[in-house]
Coordinates of C-alpha atoms in Angstrom, one line a residue:
X1 CA 69.5 52.7 111.9
X2 CA 68.1 53.8 115.3
X3 CA 67.8 51.7 118.5
X4 CA 64.0 51.9 118.2
X5 CA 64.1 49.2 115.5
X6 CA 61.3 46.7 115.8
X7 CA 62.0 43.1 116.6
X8 CA 59.5 40.2 116.3
X9 CA 59.7 37.5 119.0
X10 CA 58.0 34.2 118.0
X11 CA 57.0 32.2 121.1
X12 CA 55.8 33.3 124.5
X13 CA 57.1 30.5 126.7
X14 CA 60.0 31.3 129.1
X15 CA 62.4 31.8 126.2
X16 CA 60.2 34.2 124.3
X17 CA 59.3 36.2 127.3
X18 CA 62.9 36.7 128.4
X19 CA 63.9 37.5 124.8
X20 CA 61.2 40.3 124.8
X21 CA 62.3 41.5 128.2
X22 CA 66.0 41.7 127.2
X23 CA 65.1 43.5 124.0
X24 CA 62.8 46.0 125.7
X25 CA 65.5 46.7 128.3
X26 CA 67.9 47.4 125.4
X27 CA 65.5 50.0 123.9
X28 CA 63.8 47.9 121.2
X29 CA 60.1 47.9 120.1
X30 CA 58.8 44.3 120.4
X31 CA 55.9 42.3 119.2
X32 CA 55.4 38.8 120.5
X33 CA 53.5 36.0 118.6
X34 CA 52.3 32.8 120.3
X35 CA 50.1 30.2 118.7
X36 CA 48.8 29.0 122.1
X37 CA 46.2 31.0 124.0
X38 CA 48.4 31.4 127.1
X39 CA 52.0 32.4 127.9
X40 CA 54.5 30.3 129.8
X41 CA 54.8 27.2 127.8
X42 CA 55.5 24.1 129.9
X43 CA 56.0 26.0 133.1
X44 CA 52.9 26.0 135.2
X45 CA 52.0 26.0 138.9
X46 CA 48.8 24.2 139.7
X47 CA 46.8 24.9 142.8
X48 CA 45.4 21.6 144.0
X49 CA 43.3 20.9 147.1
X50 CA 46.5 19.5 148.7
X51 CA 48.9 22.2 147.7
X52 CA 50.9 23.8 144.9
X53 CA 52.5 21.5 142.3
X54 CA 54.8 22.4 139.4
X55 CA 54.4 20.8 136.0
X56 CA 58.0 21.6 134.8
X57 CA 60.8 23.6 136.4
X58 CA 60.4 24.2 140.1
X59 CA 62.9 27.0 140.3
X60 CA 65.8 28.8 138.5
X61 CA 69.5 28.8 139.4
X62 CA 70.2 32.1 141.2
X63 CA 72.4 34.7 139.5
X64 CA 72.6 38.5 139.6
X65 CA 70.7 38.5 136.2
X66 CA 67.9 36.4 137.5
X67 CA 67.5 38.4 140.7
X68 CA 67.5 41.6 138.6
X69 CA 64.8 40.2 136.4
X70 CA 62.6 39.4 139.4
X71 CA 63.2 42.7 141.0
X72 CA 62.6 44.7 137.7
X73 CA 59.2 43.1 137.1
X74 CA 58.2 43.3 140.8
X75 CA 58.0 39.6 141.5
X76 CA 58.8 38.5 145.1
X77 CA 60.9 35.4 145.2
X78 CA 62.4 33.0 147.8
X79 CA 65.5 30.8 148.0
X80 CA 65.2 27.0 148.4
X81 CA 64.9 26.0 152.0
X82 CA 67.8 24.4 153.9
X83 CA 66.4 20.9 153.5
X84 CA 66.6 21.5 149.7
X85 CA 70.4 21.3 149.9
X86 CA 70.2 17.5 150.6
X87 CA 70.5 15.6 147.3
X88 CA 70.5 11.8 146.9
X89 CA 71.7 9.3 144.3
X90 CA 70.2 5.8 144.6
X91 CA 72.8 3.0 144.6
X92 CA 72.8 -0.6 145.9
X93 CA 69.2 -0.3 147.0
X94 CA 69.3 2.9 149.0
X95 CA 69.5 6.7 148.6
X96 CA 73.0 8.1 149.4
X97 CA 74.2 11.6 149.8
X98 CA 77.5 10.4 148.2
X99 CA 77.2 7.3 146.0
X100 CA 80.9 6.4 145.7
X101 CA 82.7 3.9 147.9
X102 CA 86.0 4.7 149.7
X103 CA 88.3 3.4 147.0
X104 CA 86.2 4.9 144.3
X105 CA 86.2 8.3 146.1
X106 CA 90.0 8.2 146.5
X107 CA 90.3 7.5 142.7
X108 CA 87.9 10.3 141.9
X109 CA 89.6 12.8 144.1
X110 CA 93.0 11.9 142.6
X111 CA 91.7 12.6 139.1
X112 CA 89.6 15.7 139.8
X113 CA 92.5 18.3 139.9
X114 CA 93.5 17.3 136.4
X115 CA 90.0 17.5 134.9
X116 CA 90.3 21.2 134.0
X117 CA 93.3 20.4 131.8
X118 CA 91.3 17.8 129.8
X119 CA 88.6 19.5 127.8
X120 CA 86.4 17.4 125.6
X121 CA 87.8 16.2 122.4
X122 CA 86.0 16.8 119.1
X123 CA 83.0 14.6 118.8
X124 CA 83.7 13.0 122.2
X125 CA 80.6 11.7 124.1
X126 CA 79.9 12.3 127.7
X127 CA 80.6 8.6 128.4
X128 CA 84.0 8.8 126.7
X129 CA 85.1 12.0 128.4
X130 CA 83.9 11.0 131.9
X131 CA 85.6 7.6 131.8
X132 CA 88.8 9.1 130.3
X133 CA 89.0 12.0 132.8
X134 CA 87.0 11.0 136.0
X135 CA 86.9 7.2 135.9
X136 CA 84.3 4.4 135.5
X137 CA 82.7 4.8 139.0
X138 CA 82.1 8.6 138.5
X139 CA 80.5 7.8 135.1
X140 CA 78.1 5.2 136.5
X141 CA 77.1 6.7 139.8
X142 CA 77.6 10.5 139.5
X143 CA 77.5 11.7 135.9
X144 CA 75.0 9.3 134.4
X145 CA 72.2 9.8 137.0
X146 CA 72.9 13.5 137.1
X147 CA 72.7 14.0 133.3
X148 CA 69.7 11.7 133.0
X149 CA 68.0 13.8 135.7
X150 CA 68.8 17.2 134.1
X151 CA 68.9 16.4 130.3
X152 CA 67.0 13.1 130.2
X153 CA 69.7 12.0 127.8
X154 CA 71.8 8.9 127.2
X155 CA 75.4 9.7 128.2
X156 CA 76.6 7.2 125.6
X157 CA 75.3 9.7 123.0
X158 CA 75.4 13.1 124.7
X159 CA 77.9 15.6 123.4
X160 CA 80.6 16.3 126.0
X161 CA 81.5 19.6 124.2
X162 CA 77.8 20.8 124.3
X163 CA 77.4 19.9 128.0
X164 CA 80.9 20.5 129.5
X165 CA 82.6 22.8 127.0
X166 CA 81.7 26.0 128.7
X167 CA 83.6 24.9 131.8
X168 CA 86.9 25.1 129.8
X169 CA 86.3 28.6 128.4
X170 CA 87.3 31.7 130.4
X171 CA 84.0 33.4 131.1
X172 CA 83.7 37.1 131.8
X173 CA 83.4 38.0 135.4
X174 CA 79.8 38.1 136.6
X175 CA 78.1 40.4 139.1
X176 CA 77.9 38.6 142.5
X177 CA 74.6 37.0 143.4
X178 CA 73.0 37.4 146.8
X179 CA 71.8 33.8 146.8
X180 CA 73.3 30.4 145.9
X181 CA 71.3 27.5 144.5
X182 CA 67.7 27.6 143.4
X183 CA 65.3 30.4 143.8
X184 CA 61.6 30.7 142.7
X185 CA 58.7 33.2 142.8
X186 CA 56.7 33.0 146.0
X187 CA 53.7 31.0 145.0
X188 CA 55.5 29.0 142.3
X189 CA 57.1 29.3 138.9
X190 CA 53.7 29.7 137.3
X191 CA 53.6 33.3 138.5
X192 CA 56.7 34.3 136.4
X193 CA 55.1 34.3 132.9
X194 CA 52.0 36.3 133.7
X195 CA 54.1 38.9 135.7
X196 CA 56.6 39.1 132.8
X197 CA 53.7 39.6 130.3
X198 CA 52.2 42.3 132.6
X199 CA 55.6 44.1 132.8
X200 CA 56.2 43.9 129.0
X201 CA 52.7 45.1 128.2
X202 CA 53.3 48.2 130.4
X203 CA 56.5 48.7 128.3
X204 CA 54.5 48.7 125.1
X205 CA 55.1 45.1 123.9
X206 CA 52.1 43.9 121.9
X207 CA 51.1 40.2 122.3
X208 CA 49.3 38.2 119.6
X209 CA 48.1 35.0 121.3
X210 CA 46.4 32.2 119.5
X211 CA 48.0 33.3 116.2
X212 CA 50.2 31.3 113.9
X213 CA 52.9 33.4 112.2
X214 CA 55.5 33.0 109.5
X215 CA 59.0 34.5 109.7
X216 CA 58.7 38.3 109.2
X217 CA 60.9 40.6 107.1
X218 CA 63.3 42.1 109.5
X219 CA 65.0 40.9 112.7
X220 CA 63.3 38.1 114.6
X221 CA 63.9 35.9 117.6
X222 CA 62.6 32.4 117.2
X223 CA 62.0 31.3 120.8
X224 CA 59.8 28.3 120.2
X225 CA 60.2 24.6 120.7
X226 CA 62.6 22.9 118.3
X227 CA 59.9 21.2 116.2
X228 CA 58.1 24.6 115.8
X229 CA 61.4 26.3 114.9
X230 CA 62.0 23.6 112.2
X231 CA 58.5 24.4 110.8
X232 CA 59.0 28.2 110.9
X233 CA 62.4 28.0 109.1
X234 CA 61.3 25.6 106.4
X235 CA 60.0 28.0 103.8
X236 CA 62.8 30.7 104.0
X237 CA 65.7 28.6 105.2
X238 CA 65.2 25.0 104.1
X239 CA 68.8 23.8 104.7
X240 CA 68.8 25.2 108.3
X241 CA 65.4 23.6 108.9
X242 CA 66.5 20.3 107.6
X243 CA 69.7 20.3 109.7
X244 CA 67.7 21.0 112.9
X245 CA 65.0 18.5 112.0
X246 CA 67.5 15.7 112.4
X247 CA 67.7 16.3 116.2
X248 CA 65.8 13.8 118.3
X249 CA 63.2 15.1 120.8
X250 CA 62.8 13.3 124.0
X251 CA 59.5 12.4 125.8
X252 CA 59.0 13.1 129.5
X253 CA 56.4 12.2 132.0
X254 CA 55.9 14.0 135.3
X255 CA 53.8 12.3 138.1
X256 CA 53.1 14.4 141.2
X257 CA 52.1 12.9 144.6
X258 CA 50.8 14.2 147.9
X259 CA 51.3 12.3 151.2
X260 CA 50.6 13.0 154.8
X261 CA 53.8 14.5 156.4
X262 CA 53.9 11.8 159.0
X263 CA 54.1 9.1 156.4
X264 CA 57.5 7.5 155.4
X265 CA 59.3 9.9 153.0
X266 CA 62.7 11.5 152.3
X267 CA 63.3 15.2 152.7
X268 CA 65.7 17.1 150.5
X269 CA 65.9 18.4 146.9
X270 CA 65.4 15.0 145.4
X271 CA 66.9 11.7 144.4
X272 CA 68.4 10.5 141.1
X273 CA 68.6 6.9 140.1
X274 CA 71.7 5.2 138.7
X275 CA 70.8 2.8 135.9
X276 CA 70.9 -1.0 136.8
X277 CA 69.1 -0.4 140.1
X278 CA 65.8 -2.0 139.0
X279 CA 64.1 1.4 139.1
X280 CA 62.5 2.8 136.0
X281 CA 62.1 6.5 137.1
X282 CA 64.9 9.0 136.2
X283 CA 64.5 10.9 139.4
X284 CA 62.1 12.4 142.0
X285 CA 61.9 15.9 143.4
X286 CA 60.7 16.5 147.0
X287 CA 58.8 19.6 146.1
X288 CA 57.6 20.7 149.5
X289 CA 61.0 20.2 151.1
X290 CA 62.6 22.5 148.5
X291 CA 60.1 25.4 149.1
X292 CA 58.4 24.8 152.5
X293 CA 55.0 26.2 153.1
X294 CA 53.4 25.4 149.8
X295 CA 51.4 22.5 151.3
X296 CA 50.5 20.9 154.6
X297 CA 51.4 17.6 152.9
X298 CA 54.6 16.0 151.6
X299 CA 54.8 16.6 147.8
X300 CA 56.8 14.6 145.4
X301 CA 57.3 14.8 141.6
X302 CA 58.6 11.7 139.7
X303 CA 60.1 12.0 136.3
X304 CA 60.2 9.2 133.7
X305 CA 61.0 8.7 130.0
X306 CA 63.9 10.4 128.2
X307 CA 66.3 8.8 125.8
X308 CA 66.9 5.6 127.7
X309 CA 63.2 4.8 128.2
X310 CA 60.9 6.2 125.5
X311 CA 58.6 3.2 125.7
X312 CA 57.2 4.3 129.1
X313 CA 55.4 7.1 127.2
X314 CA 53.0 4.5 125.9
X315 CA 51.9 3.5 129.4
X316 CA 48.4 4.2 130.5
X317 CA 47.9 6.4 133.6
X318 CA 47.2 3.4 135.8
X319 CA 50.3 1.6 134.5
X320 CA 52.4 4.7 135.2
X321 CA 51.0 5.0 138.7
X322 CA 51.7 1.3 139.4
X323 CA 55.3 1.7 138.1
X324 CA 56.1 4.8 140.1
X325 CA 54.6 3.4 143.3
X326 CA 56.8 0.4 142.8
X327 CA 59.8 2.6 142.4
X328 CA 58.9 4.6 145.4
X329 CA 58.6 1.5 147.6
X330 CA 62.1 0.5 146.5
X331 CA 63.5 4.0 147.3
X332 CA 62.2 3.8 150.9
X333 CA 62.5 0.1 151.6
X334 CA 65.9 0.2 153.4
X335 CA 65.4 3.6 155.0
X336 CA 62.0 2.6 156.5
X337 CA 62.3 -1.2 156.9
X338 CA 59.0 -2.9 157.9
X339 CA 56.9 0.2 157.4
X340 CA 54.0 0.2 155.1
X341 CA 54.5 2.5 152.1
X342 CA 50.9 3.8 151.5
X343 CA 49.3 5.1 148.3
X344 CA 49.2 8.8 147.8
X345 CA 46.3 11.0 148.8
X346 CA 46.5 12.7 145.4
X347 CA 48.3 12.4 142.1
X348 CA 48.6 14.5 138.9
X349 CA 50.0 13.4 135.6
X350 CA 51.7 15.5 132.9
X351 CA 53.0 14.2 129.6
X352 CA 55.2 15.8 127.0
X353 CA 55.8 13.8 123.8
X354 CA 58.6 16.2 122.7
X355 CA 59.8 17.8 125.9
X356 CA 63.5 18.3 125.4
X357 CA 66.1 18.0 122.6
X358 CA 68.6 15.2 122.9
X359 CA 71.9 17.0 123.4
X360 CA 73.9 14.6 121.2
X361 CA 76.6 15.0 118.7
X362 CA 73.7 15.3 116.2
X363 CA 72.5 18.5 118.0
X364 CA 76.0 19.8 118.1
X365 CA 76.4 19.2 114.4
X366 CA 73.1 20.9 113.6
X367 CA 74.0 24.0 115.6
X368 CA 77.4 24.1 113.8
X369 CA 75.8 23.7 110.3
X370 CA 76.8 26.7 108.2
X371 CA 73.2 27.5 107.3
X372 CA 72.2 27.5 110.9
X373 CA 75.1 29.6 112.0
X374 CA 74.4 32.2 109.3
X375 CA 70.8 32.8 110.5
X376 CA 72.0 35.3 113.1
X377 CA 75.1 36.6 111.4
X378 CA 73.6 37.2 108.0
X379 CA 69.9 37.1 108.3
X380 CA 69.1 38.6 111.7
X381 CA 67.2 35.5 112.7
X382 CA 68.2 34.5 116.2
X383 CA 67.3 31.1 117.8
X384 CA 66.7 30.9 121.5
X385 CA 65.6 28.0 123.6
X386 CA 66.6 24.7 125.2
X387 CA 67.9 23.4 121.8
X388 CA 70.5 26.1 121.4
X389 CA 73.1 24.6 123.7
X390 CA 71.8 25.6 127.2
X391 CA 68.8 23.8 128.8
X392 CA 68.8 25.7 132.1
X393 CA 66.5 28.7 132.5
X394 CA 69.3 30.9 133.7
X395 CA 71.3 30.0 130.7
X396 CA 68.4 30.9 128.4
X397 CA 68.1 34.3 130.1
X398 CA 71.9 34.8 129.6
X399 CA 71.5 34.0 125.9
X400 CA 68.6 36.3 125.5
X401 CA 70.7 39.2 126.9
X402 CA 73.4 38.3 124.3
X403 CA 70.9 38.5 121.5
X404 CA 69.8 41.9 122.6
X405 CA 73.4 43.0 122.7
X406 CA 74.1 41.6 119.2
X407 CA 71.1 43.5 117.8
X408 CA 72.1 46.7 119.5
X409 CA 75.5 46.3 117.9
X410 CA 73.8 45.9 114.5
X411 CA 72.0 49.2 115.1
X412 CA 75.1 51.3 115.8

């Protein structure tokens, strides 16, 4: 079979677009189907009167593969500013660059060298692994806020193997990256999807937008959300569909604010909140600090919901605004004592009822189900997205390249 074999990609969010990109670069003919009328999925950059705001990811972790993608499609990008290197965790009523006390830090440092020798045990949760390997303080004030901020999950249920397992496997050597940390297209992440579509169109990729599709005969990459993948697989692969349907999807809310730059605020990448601090939000991103120049105002994006607080999704917009402004006042109270914390000049609300998969033992079990595993090995149906073990955009790009390689091997 020749390398011009046609592959169907279902979904034109980030996952579907990078799947199509990787396949085209490997010499395949590609058609993309998307039931929405636009590409890009959750990732958008909105131009508001007070500056650019992101609705989902504000950047992507730099790597040689990511930089090559941007360069190939002709998309200028920028690294996060120096202020974006400052990250905070809120503990005992104030934001801290390092949340552990002296004795807790000594205990953590003493345990850390041995952590690489203690991979997650089978069906061990993040809570169990972290307390066993790094200690109680690291679990409460480092790992819990970090994973709630990244995965919106409950560490008592998250799978340690899914989240940490890759750190215990010898990975192939990667090409060096010119940058460290986060990078993003100049003008925001919302520029990525249209530029990718333009590049792919010039390479002969045909896009079918606003069309619902069933699984085709022949190789396909299912690069949709998990609920859409469950629906797609139901007719042809019912057991795989049923296994994936058991995975919980988490709701998320994003509330963006704009303030005058002279008003009280923190600068940096953002702040995560340890549970038990009387703050409901999972975290806040200081958008304009991360990528300076996008606004004349201070921009923040607050995140709520996830596994530990699904009830907040039922709040009205005014209730959410009141809750986040209360959380913000607590964040700044000790840093700016006696100063009035004013209301924002602007706010924008985004809601996703089923934003992210909960990376629990249930997801791990679904991905290891024999009928799910045989999709790629026996049926040439490849799953790609934030439910396949990697939530980060750079990880999804890496998996897209692996799918293109696997299909190329099939065609030899």
